[in-house]
Coordinates of C-alpha atoms and ligand atoms in Angstrom, one line a residue:
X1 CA -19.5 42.0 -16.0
X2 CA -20.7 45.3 -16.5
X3 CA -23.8 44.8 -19.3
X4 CA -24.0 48.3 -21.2
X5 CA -27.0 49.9 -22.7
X6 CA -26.7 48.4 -25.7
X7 CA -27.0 45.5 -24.5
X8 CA -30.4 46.0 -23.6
X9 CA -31.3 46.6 -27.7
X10 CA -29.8 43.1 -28.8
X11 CA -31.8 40.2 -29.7
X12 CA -33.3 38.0 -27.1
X13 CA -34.3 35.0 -26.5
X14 CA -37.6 34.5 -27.0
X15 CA -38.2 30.8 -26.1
X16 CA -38.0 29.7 -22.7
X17 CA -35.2 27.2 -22.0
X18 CA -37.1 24.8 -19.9
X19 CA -40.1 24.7 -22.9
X20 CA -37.2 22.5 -24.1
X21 CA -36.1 20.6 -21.0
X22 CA -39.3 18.2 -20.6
X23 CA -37.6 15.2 -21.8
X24 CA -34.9 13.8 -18.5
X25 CA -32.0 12.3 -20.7
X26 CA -28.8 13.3 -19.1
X27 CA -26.0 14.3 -20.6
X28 CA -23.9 11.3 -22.6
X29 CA -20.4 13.2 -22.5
X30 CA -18.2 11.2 -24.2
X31 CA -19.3 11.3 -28.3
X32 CA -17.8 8.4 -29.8
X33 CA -14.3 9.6 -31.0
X34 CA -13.6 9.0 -34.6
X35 CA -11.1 7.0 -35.4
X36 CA -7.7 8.2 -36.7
X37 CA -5.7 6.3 -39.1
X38 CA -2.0 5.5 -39.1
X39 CA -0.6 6.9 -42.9
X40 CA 2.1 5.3 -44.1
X41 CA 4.3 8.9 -43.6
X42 CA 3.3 8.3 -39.9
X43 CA 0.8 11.5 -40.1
X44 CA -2.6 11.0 -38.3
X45 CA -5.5 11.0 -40.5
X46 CA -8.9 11.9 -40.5
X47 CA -11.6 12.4 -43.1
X48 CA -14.2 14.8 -42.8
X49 CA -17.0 15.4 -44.5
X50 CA -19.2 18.6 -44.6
X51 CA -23.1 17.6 -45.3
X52 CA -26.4 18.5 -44.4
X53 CA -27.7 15.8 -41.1
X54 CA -29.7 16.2 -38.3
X55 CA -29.5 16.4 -34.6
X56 CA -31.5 15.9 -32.0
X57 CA -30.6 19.1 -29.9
X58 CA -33.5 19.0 -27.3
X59 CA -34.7 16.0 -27.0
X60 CA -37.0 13.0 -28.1
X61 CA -40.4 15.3 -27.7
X62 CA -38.9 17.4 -30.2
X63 CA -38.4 16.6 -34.0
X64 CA -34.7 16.6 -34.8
X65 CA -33.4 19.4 -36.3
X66 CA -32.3 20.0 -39.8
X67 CA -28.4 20.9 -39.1
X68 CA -25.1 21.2 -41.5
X69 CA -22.5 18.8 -40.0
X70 CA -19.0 18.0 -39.7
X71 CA -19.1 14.3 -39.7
X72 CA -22.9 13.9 -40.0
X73 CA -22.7 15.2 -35.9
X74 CA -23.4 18.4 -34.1
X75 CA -21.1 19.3 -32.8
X76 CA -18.8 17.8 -35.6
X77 CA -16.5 14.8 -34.3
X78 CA -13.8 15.8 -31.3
X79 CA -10.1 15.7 -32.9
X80 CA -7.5 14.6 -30.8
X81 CA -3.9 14.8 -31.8
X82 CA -0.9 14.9 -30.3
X83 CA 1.8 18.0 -30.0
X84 CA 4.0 18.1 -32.7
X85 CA 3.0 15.6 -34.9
X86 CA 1.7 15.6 -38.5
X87 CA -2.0 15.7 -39.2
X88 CA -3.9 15.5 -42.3
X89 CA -7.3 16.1 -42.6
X90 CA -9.0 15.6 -45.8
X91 CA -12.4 17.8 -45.6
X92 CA -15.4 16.4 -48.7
X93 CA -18.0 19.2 -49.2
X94 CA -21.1 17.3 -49.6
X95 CA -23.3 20.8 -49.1
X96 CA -24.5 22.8 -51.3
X97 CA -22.7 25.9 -51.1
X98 CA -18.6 26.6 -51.1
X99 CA -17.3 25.7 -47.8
X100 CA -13.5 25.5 -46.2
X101 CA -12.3 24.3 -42.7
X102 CA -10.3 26.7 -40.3
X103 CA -8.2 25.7 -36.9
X104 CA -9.2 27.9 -34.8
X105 CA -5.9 28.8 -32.8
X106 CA -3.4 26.8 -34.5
X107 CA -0.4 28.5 -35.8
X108 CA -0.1 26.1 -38.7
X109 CA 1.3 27.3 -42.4
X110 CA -0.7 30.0 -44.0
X111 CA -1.8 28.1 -47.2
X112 CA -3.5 25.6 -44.4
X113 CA -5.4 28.4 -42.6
X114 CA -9.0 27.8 -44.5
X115 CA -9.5 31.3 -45.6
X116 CA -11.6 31.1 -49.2
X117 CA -10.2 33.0 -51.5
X118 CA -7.3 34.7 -49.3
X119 CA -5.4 31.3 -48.5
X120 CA -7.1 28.3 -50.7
X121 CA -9.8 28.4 -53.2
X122 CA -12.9 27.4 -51.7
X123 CA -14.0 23.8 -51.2
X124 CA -17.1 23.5 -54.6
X125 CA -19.6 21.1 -53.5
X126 CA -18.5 17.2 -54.3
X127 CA -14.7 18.3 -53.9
X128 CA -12.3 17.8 -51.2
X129 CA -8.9 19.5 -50.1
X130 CA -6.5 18.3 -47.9
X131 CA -5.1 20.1 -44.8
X132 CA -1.9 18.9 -43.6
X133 CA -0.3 20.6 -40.6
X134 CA 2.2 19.8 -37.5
X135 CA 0.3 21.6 -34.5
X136 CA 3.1 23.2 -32.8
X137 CA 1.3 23.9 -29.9
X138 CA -0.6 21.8 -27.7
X139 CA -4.2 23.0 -26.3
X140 CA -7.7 23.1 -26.5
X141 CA -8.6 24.6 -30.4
X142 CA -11.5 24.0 -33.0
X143 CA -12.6 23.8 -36.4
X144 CA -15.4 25.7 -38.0
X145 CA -16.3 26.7 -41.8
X146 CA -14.8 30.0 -42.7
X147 CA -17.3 30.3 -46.2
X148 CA -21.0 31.7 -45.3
X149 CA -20.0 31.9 -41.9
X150 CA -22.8 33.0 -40.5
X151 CA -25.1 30.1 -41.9
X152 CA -22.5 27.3 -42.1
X153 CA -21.5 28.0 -38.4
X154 CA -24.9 29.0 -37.5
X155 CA -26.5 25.7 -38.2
X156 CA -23.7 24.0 -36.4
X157 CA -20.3 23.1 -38.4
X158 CA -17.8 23.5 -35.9
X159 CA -15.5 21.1 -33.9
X160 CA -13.1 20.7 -30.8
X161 CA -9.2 20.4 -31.8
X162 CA -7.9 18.7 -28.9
X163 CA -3.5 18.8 -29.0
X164 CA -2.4 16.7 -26.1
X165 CA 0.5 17.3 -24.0
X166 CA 3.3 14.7 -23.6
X167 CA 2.9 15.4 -20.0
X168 CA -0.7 16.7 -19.7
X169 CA -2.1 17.9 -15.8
X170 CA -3.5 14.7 -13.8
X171 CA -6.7 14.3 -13.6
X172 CA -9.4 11.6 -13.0
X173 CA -11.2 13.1 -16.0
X174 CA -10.4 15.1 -19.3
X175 CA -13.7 16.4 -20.6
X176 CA -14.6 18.9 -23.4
X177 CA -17.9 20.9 -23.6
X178 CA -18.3 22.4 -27.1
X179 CA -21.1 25.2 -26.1
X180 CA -23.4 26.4 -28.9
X181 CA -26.3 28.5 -29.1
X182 CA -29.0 28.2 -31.5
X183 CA -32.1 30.6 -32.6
X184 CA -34.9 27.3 -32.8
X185 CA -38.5 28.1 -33.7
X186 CA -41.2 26.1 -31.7
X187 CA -40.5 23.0 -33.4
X188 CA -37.2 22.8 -32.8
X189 CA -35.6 24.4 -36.3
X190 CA -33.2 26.8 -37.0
X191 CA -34.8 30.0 -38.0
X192 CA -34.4 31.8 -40.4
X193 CA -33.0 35.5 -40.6
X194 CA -29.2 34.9 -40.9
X195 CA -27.4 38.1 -41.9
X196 CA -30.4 40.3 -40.5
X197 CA -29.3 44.3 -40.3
X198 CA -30.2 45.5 -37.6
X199 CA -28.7 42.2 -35.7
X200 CA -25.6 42.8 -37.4
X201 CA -25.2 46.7 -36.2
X202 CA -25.9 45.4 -32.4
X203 CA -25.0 42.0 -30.6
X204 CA -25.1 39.6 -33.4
X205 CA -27.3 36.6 -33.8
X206 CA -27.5 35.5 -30.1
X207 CA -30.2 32.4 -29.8
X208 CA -32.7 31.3 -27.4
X209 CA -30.7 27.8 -26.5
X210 CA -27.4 26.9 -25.5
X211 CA -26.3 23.5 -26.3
X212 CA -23.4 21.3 -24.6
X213 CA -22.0 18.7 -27.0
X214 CA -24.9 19.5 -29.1
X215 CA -27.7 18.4 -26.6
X216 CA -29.8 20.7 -24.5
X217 CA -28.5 19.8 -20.9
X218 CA -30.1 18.5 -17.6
X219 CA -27.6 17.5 -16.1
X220 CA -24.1 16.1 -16.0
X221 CA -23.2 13.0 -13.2
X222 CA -19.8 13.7 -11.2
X223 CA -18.2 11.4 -8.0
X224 CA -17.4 13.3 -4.9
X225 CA -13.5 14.0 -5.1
X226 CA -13.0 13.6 -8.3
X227 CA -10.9 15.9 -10.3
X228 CA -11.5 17.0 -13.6
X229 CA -9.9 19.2 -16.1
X230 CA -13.3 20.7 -18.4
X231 CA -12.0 22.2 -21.5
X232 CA -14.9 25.2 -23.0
X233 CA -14.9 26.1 -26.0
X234 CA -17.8 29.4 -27.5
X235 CA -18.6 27.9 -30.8
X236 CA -21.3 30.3 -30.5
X237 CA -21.7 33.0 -33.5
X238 CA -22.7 35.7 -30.7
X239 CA -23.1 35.0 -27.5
X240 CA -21.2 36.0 -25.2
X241 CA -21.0 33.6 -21.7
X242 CA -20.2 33.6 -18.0
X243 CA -20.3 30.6 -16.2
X244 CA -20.9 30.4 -12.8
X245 CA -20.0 27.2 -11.2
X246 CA -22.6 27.2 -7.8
X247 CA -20.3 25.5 -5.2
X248 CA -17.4 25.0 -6.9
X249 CA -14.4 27.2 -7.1
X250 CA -12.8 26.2 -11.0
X251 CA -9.1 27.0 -11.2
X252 CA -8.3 28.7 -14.9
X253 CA -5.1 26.8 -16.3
X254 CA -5.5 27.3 -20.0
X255 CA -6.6 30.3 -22.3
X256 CA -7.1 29.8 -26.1
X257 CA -5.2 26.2 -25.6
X258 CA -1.9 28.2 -24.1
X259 CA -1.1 28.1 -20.4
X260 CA -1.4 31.1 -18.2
X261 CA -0.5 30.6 -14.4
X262 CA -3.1 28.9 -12.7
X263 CA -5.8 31.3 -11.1
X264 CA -9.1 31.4 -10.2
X265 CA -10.7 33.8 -12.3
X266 CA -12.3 37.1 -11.4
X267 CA -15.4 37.5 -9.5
X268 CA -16.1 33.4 -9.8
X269 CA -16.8 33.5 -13.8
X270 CA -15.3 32.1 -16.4
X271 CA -16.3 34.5 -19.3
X272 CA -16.0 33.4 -22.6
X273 CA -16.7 35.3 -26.2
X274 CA -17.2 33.8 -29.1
X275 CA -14.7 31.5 -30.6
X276 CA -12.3 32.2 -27.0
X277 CA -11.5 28.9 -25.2
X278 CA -11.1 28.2 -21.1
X279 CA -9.9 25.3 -19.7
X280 CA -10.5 24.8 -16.1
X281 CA -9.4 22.7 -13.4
X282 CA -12.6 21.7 -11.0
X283 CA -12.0 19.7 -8.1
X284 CA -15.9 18.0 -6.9
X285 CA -15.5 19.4 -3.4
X286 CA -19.7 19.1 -3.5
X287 CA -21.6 17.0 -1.0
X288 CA -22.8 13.4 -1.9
X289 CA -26.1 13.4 -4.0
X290 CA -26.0 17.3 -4.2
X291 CA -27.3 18.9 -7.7
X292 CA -25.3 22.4 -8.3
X293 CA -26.1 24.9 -11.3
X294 CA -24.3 26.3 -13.9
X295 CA -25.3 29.3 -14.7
X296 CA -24.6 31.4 -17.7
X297 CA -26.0 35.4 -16.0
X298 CA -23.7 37.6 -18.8
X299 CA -26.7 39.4 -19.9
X300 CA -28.7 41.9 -17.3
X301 CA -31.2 40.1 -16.6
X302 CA -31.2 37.1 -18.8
X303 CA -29.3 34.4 -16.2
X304 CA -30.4 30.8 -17.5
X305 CA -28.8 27.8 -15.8
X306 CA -26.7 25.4 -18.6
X307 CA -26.3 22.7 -16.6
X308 CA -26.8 21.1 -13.6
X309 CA -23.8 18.7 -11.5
X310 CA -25.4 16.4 -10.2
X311 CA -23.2 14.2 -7.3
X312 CA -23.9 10.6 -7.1
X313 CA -24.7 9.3 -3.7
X314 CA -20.9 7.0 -3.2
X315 CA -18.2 9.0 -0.9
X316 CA -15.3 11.0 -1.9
X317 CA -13.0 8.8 -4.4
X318 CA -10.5 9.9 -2.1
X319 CA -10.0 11.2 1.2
X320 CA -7.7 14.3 0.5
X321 CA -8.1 16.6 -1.9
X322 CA -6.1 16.2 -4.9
X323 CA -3.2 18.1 -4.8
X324 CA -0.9 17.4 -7.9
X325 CA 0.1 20.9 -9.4
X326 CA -1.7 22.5 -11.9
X327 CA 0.6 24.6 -14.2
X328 CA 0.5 23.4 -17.5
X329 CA 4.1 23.1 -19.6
X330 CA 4.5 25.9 -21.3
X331 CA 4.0 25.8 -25.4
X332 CA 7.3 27.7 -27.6
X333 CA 5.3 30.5 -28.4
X334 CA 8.5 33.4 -28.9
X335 CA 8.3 36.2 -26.4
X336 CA 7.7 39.5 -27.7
X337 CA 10.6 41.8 -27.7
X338 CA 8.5 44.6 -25.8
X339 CA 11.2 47.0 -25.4
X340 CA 11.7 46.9 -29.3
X341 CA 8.2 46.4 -30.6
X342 CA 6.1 48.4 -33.1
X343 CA 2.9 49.9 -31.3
X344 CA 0.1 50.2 -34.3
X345 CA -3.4 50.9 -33.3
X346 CA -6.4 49.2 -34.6
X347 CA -9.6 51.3 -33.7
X348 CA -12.8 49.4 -33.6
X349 CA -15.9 51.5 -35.2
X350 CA -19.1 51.6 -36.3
X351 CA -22.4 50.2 -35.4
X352 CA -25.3 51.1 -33.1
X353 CA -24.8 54.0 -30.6
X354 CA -26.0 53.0 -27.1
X355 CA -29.3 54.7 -27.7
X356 CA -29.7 54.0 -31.2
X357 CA -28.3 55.4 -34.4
X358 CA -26.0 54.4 -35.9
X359 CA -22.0 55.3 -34.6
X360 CA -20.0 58.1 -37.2
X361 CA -19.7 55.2 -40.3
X362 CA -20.0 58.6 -42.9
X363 CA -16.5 59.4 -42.9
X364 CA -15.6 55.8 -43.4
X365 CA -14.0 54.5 -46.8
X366 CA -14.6 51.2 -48.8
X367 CA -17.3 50.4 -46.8
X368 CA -19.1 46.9 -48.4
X369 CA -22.6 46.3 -48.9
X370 CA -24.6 46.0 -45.8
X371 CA -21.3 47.3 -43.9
X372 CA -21.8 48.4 -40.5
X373 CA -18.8 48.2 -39.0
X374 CA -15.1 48.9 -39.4
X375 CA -11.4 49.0 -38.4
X376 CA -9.6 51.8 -39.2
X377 CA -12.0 53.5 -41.2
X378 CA -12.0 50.4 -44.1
X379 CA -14.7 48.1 -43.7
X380 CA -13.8 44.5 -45.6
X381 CA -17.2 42.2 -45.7
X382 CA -18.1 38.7 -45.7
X383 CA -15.3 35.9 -45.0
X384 CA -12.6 36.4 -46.9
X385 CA -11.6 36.6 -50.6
X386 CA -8.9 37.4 -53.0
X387 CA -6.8 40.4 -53.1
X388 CA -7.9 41.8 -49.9
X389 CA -5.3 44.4 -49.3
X390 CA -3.3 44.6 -46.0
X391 CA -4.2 47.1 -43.3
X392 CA -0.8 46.3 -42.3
X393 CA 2.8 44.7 -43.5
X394 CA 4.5 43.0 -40.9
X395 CA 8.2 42.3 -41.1
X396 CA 9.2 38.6 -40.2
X397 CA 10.9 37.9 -36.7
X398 CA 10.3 41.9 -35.8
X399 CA 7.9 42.1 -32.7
X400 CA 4.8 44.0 -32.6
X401 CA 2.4 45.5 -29.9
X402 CA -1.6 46.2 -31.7
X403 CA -3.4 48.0 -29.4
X404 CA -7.2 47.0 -30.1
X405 CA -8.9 49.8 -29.2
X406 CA -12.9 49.5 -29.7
X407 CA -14.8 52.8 -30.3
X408 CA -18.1 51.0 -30.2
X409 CA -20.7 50.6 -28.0
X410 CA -20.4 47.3 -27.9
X411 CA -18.2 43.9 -27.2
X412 CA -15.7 42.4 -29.7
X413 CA -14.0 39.3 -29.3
X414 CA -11.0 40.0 -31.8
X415 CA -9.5 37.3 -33.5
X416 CA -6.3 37.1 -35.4
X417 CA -5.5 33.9 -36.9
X418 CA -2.0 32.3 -37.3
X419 CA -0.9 33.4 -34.1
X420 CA -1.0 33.4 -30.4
X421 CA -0.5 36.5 -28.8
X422 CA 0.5 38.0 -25.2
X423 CA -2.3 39.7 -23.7
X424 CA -0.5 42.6 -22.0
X425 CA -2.9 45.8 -21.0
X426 CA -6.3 46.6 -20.6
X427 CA -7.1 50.0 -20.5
X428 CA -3.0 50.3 -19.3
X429 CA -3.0 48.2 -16.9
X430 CA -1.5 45.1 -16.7
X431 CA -2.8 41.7 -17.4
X432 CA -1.9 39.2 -14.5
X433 CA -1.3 35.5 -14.6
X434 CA 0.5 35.3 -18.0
X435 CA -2.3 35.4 -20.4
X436 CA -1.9 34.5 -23.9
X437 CA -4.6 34.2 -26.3
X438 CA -6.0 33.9 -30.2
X439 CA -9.0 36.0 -29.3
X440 CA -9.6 38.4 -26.7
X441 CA -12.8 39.9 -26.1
X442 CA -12.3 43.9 -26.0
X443 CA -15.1 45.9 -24.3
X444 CA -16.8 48.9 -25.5
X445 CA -14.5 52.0 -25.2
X446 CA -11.4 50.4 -24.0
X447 CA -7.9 49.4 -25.1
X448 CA -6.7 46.0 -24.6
X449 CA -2.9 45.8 -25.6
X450 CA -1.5 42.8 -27.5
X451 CA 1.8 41.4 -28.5
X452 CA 3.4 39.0 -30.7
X453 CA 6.2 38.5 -33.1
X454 CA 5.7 38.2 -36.5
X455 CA 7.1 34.7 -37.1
X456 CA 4.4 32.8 -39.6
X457 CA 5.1 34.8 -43.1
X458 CA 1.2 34.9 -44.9
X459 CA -1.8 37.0 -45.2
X460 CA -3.6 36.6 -41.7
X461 CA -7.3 37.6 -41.1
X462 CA -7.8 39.8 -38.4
X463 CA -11.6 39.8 -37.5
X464 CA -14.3 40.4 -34.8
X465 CA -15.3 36.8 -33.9
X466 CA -19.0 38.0 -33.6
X467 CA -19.9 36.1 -36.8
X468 CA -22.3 39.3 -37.7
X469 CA -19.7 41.7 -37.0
X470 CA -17.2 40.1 -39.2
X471 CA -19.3 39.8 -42.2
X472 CA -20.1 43.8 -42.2
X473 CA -17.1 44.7 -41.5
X474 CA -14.8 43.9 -38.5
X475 CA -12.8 42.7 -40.6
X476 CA -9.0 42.8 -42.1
X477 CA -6.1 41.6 -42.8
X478 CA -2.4 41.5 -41.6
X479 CA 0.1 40.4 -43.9
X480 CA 3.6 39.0 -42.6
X481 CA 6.0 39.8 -45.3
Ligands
C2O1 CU1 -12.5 31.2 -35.7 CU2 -11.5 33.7 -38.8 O1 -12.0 32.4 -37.2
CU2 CU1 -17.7 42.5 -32.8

């Protein structure tokens, strides 16, 4: 990963990771799974409510923190739920501010989306509303608040959306690490400073601790031989990530929760922007009572280890590698008519030159308070509301191509919600191994290429997934008409 100048300006961390790592503890994986009910129309059920809790994110030497929950939980409670089959979620707001749930990913009915304003009023403190939706895809997808984004998600409401496959890949183990990163002070709070300027022109809110499962990590305990599919998930607002699996060659076999043909991924990282899913296929080929690192080294000069795999000392579970095939089923996602497509381009503009300054945002129209960014000249702020008009009308069934090309000095991981798209070009040339995605992370002065067909009529947010970014400005809306 190329790290750019700008870079260089962004926020760092300022606490020490290992100031946090005194207290052993390792990793309990497996959160207790909430329990889904039966309803009488067969759909699964889960209630959900958003409230104020606290979690103990770095251990017992620490006082817990003073988080906003899903669930009471950080991260909120891991949904399971199978392909093509009703769900209904009812979300309570128990907080003290508006709040909604969106599902990251899911192509699901518009008036389900969780957009306030734009696609449901938003959920007033001591209400509830009721999302209903058949998942027609089956993945690896979340859930976060889309009201006062940058605090709600920021203090930790976001959860895994786990679709399962009729006929999943086999594996000895199925394992999901929700990665977040927090800003703490020295005694372990969130501080304060959401929706700071100058933050919001550069790299966003990135923190000083990266969480797995909501617990600062030592380790995590594996068997020799084992294989195991690890589905990551960036619930960060701003960070990006690229894990580095030391020993261990992970095989890619999922982007965004659609399949892509297995491959291991370039230069040994798994990179990941914000809101963007990976699921990996890692075989333990690692010697018996071995510890390998994870390490995260996207920023210059910032490499911090997550993690640590830790073998136990037992042989190989089994003798051979495991050699059942990899490829994922593939989801019916329509293929874009590329031949016939509409090419619009989306430019990406504003914020902080490389050397400071601020990049050309005088010629740019409707810009909102504390804008700073924008696409296509129009800056739309905060997280939706009514009335926001289209940047573009899409006709239903007809097949489009955006190219997302970012003028910035900086990285955007653009998000368009109702829809999975085919990631075709970077910078014109092609994307191998099939990639699909709900997010793609576009870097500073290039074009990535994109393509879907219009098939889910509604108003659809289009945004950078840099919480920051999206509030002033990356923002907009596509409207499928
Ligand atoms: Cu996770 Cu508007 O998005
Ligand atoms: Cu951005």
């Amino acid at each position: 990963m190329n790290v750019t100048a700008a870079h260089r300006l962004s926020a760092q961390p300022t606490i020490d990771r290992r100031a946090f790592l005194i207290n052993g503890g390792s990793l309990a994986v497996a959160a207790a799974l909430p329990r889904p009910v039966r309803a009488a129309d067969s759909a699964t059920e889960f209630a959900l409510v958003a409230a104020p809790g606290h979690a103990s994110l770095v251990g017992a030497d620490f006082p817990a923190t003073e988080v906003w929950t899903f669930g009471k939980r950080v991260p909120g409670p891991e949904l399971r739920v199978r392909q093509g089959e009703l769900v209904r979620i009812v979300v309570r707001n128990e907080l003290p501010e508006d709040t909604t749930a969106h599902w990251h990913g899911i192509r699901l009915p518009n008036a389900m989306d969780g957009v306030p304003g734009l696609t449901q009023p938003p959920i007033r403190p001591g209400e509830q509303f009721v999302y209903e939706f058949t998942p027609p895809d089956a993945g690896t997808f979340w859930y976060h608040p889309h009201a006062d984004s940058l605090q709600q998600l920021g203090r930790g409401m976001a959860g895994a959306l786990i679709v399962e496959e009729p006929q999943p890949v086999v594996v000895d183990r199925d394992v999901v690490w929700m990665l977040s990163d927090w800003r703490l002070t020295g005694d372990a709070q969130i501080a304060p400073g959401f929706g700071n300027g100058m933050e919001a022109a550069m790299a966003g809110r990135v923190g000083n601790t990266v969480t797995i499962n909501g617990r600062l990590s030592q380790e995590v305990s594996v068997r020799a031989g084992e294989r195991l599919r690890l589905r990551l998930v960036n619930a960060a607002l701003a960070r990006i990530m690229s894990l580095r699996f030391e020993g261990h060659r992970p095989v890619v076999i999922a982007i965004d929760g659609q399949p892509c043909e297995p491959h291991e991924p370039e230069r040994s990282r798994v990179v990941l922007g914000p809101a963007m899913r990976v699921d990996v296929v890692l075989d333990m080929q690692g010697e018996p009572g071995r510890r390998y690192q994870v390490v995260d080294d996207y920023y210059d000069g910032l490499a911090y280890w997550l993690t640590e795999v830790v073998y136990d000392k037992s042989p190989p579970v089994r003798a051979h590698p495991f050699d059942a095939p990899l490829s994922l089923p593939r989801n019916p996602v329509l293929e874009p008519d590329l031949v016939d497509a509409d090419r619009h381009e989306l430019r990406l503009q504003g914020g902080m030159m490389g050397g400071g300054g601020m990049m050309g945002m005088g010629g740019m129209m409707g810009l909102g308070r504390g804008a700073a960014w924008a696409i296509n000249g129009v800056s739309m702020t905060g997280d939706g509301h009514a009335g926001m008009p289209p940047l573009l009308t899409l006709r239903r069934g007809r097949s489009y191509i955006l190219a997302l090309r970012n003028d910035t000095a900086w990285w955007h991981p653009m998000h368009l919600h109702g829809f999975s798209f085919r990631v075709l070009r970077r910078n014109g040339n092609d994307v191998p191994h099939r990639q699909w995605a709900d997010t793609v992370l576009v870097p500073p002065k290039e074009t990535v290429d994109v393509a879907f067909v219009a098939d889910n009529p509604g108003d659809w947010m289009l945004h950078c997934h840099v919480t920051d970014h999206q509030v002033s400005g990356m923002m907009t809306v596509l409207r499928v008409a």
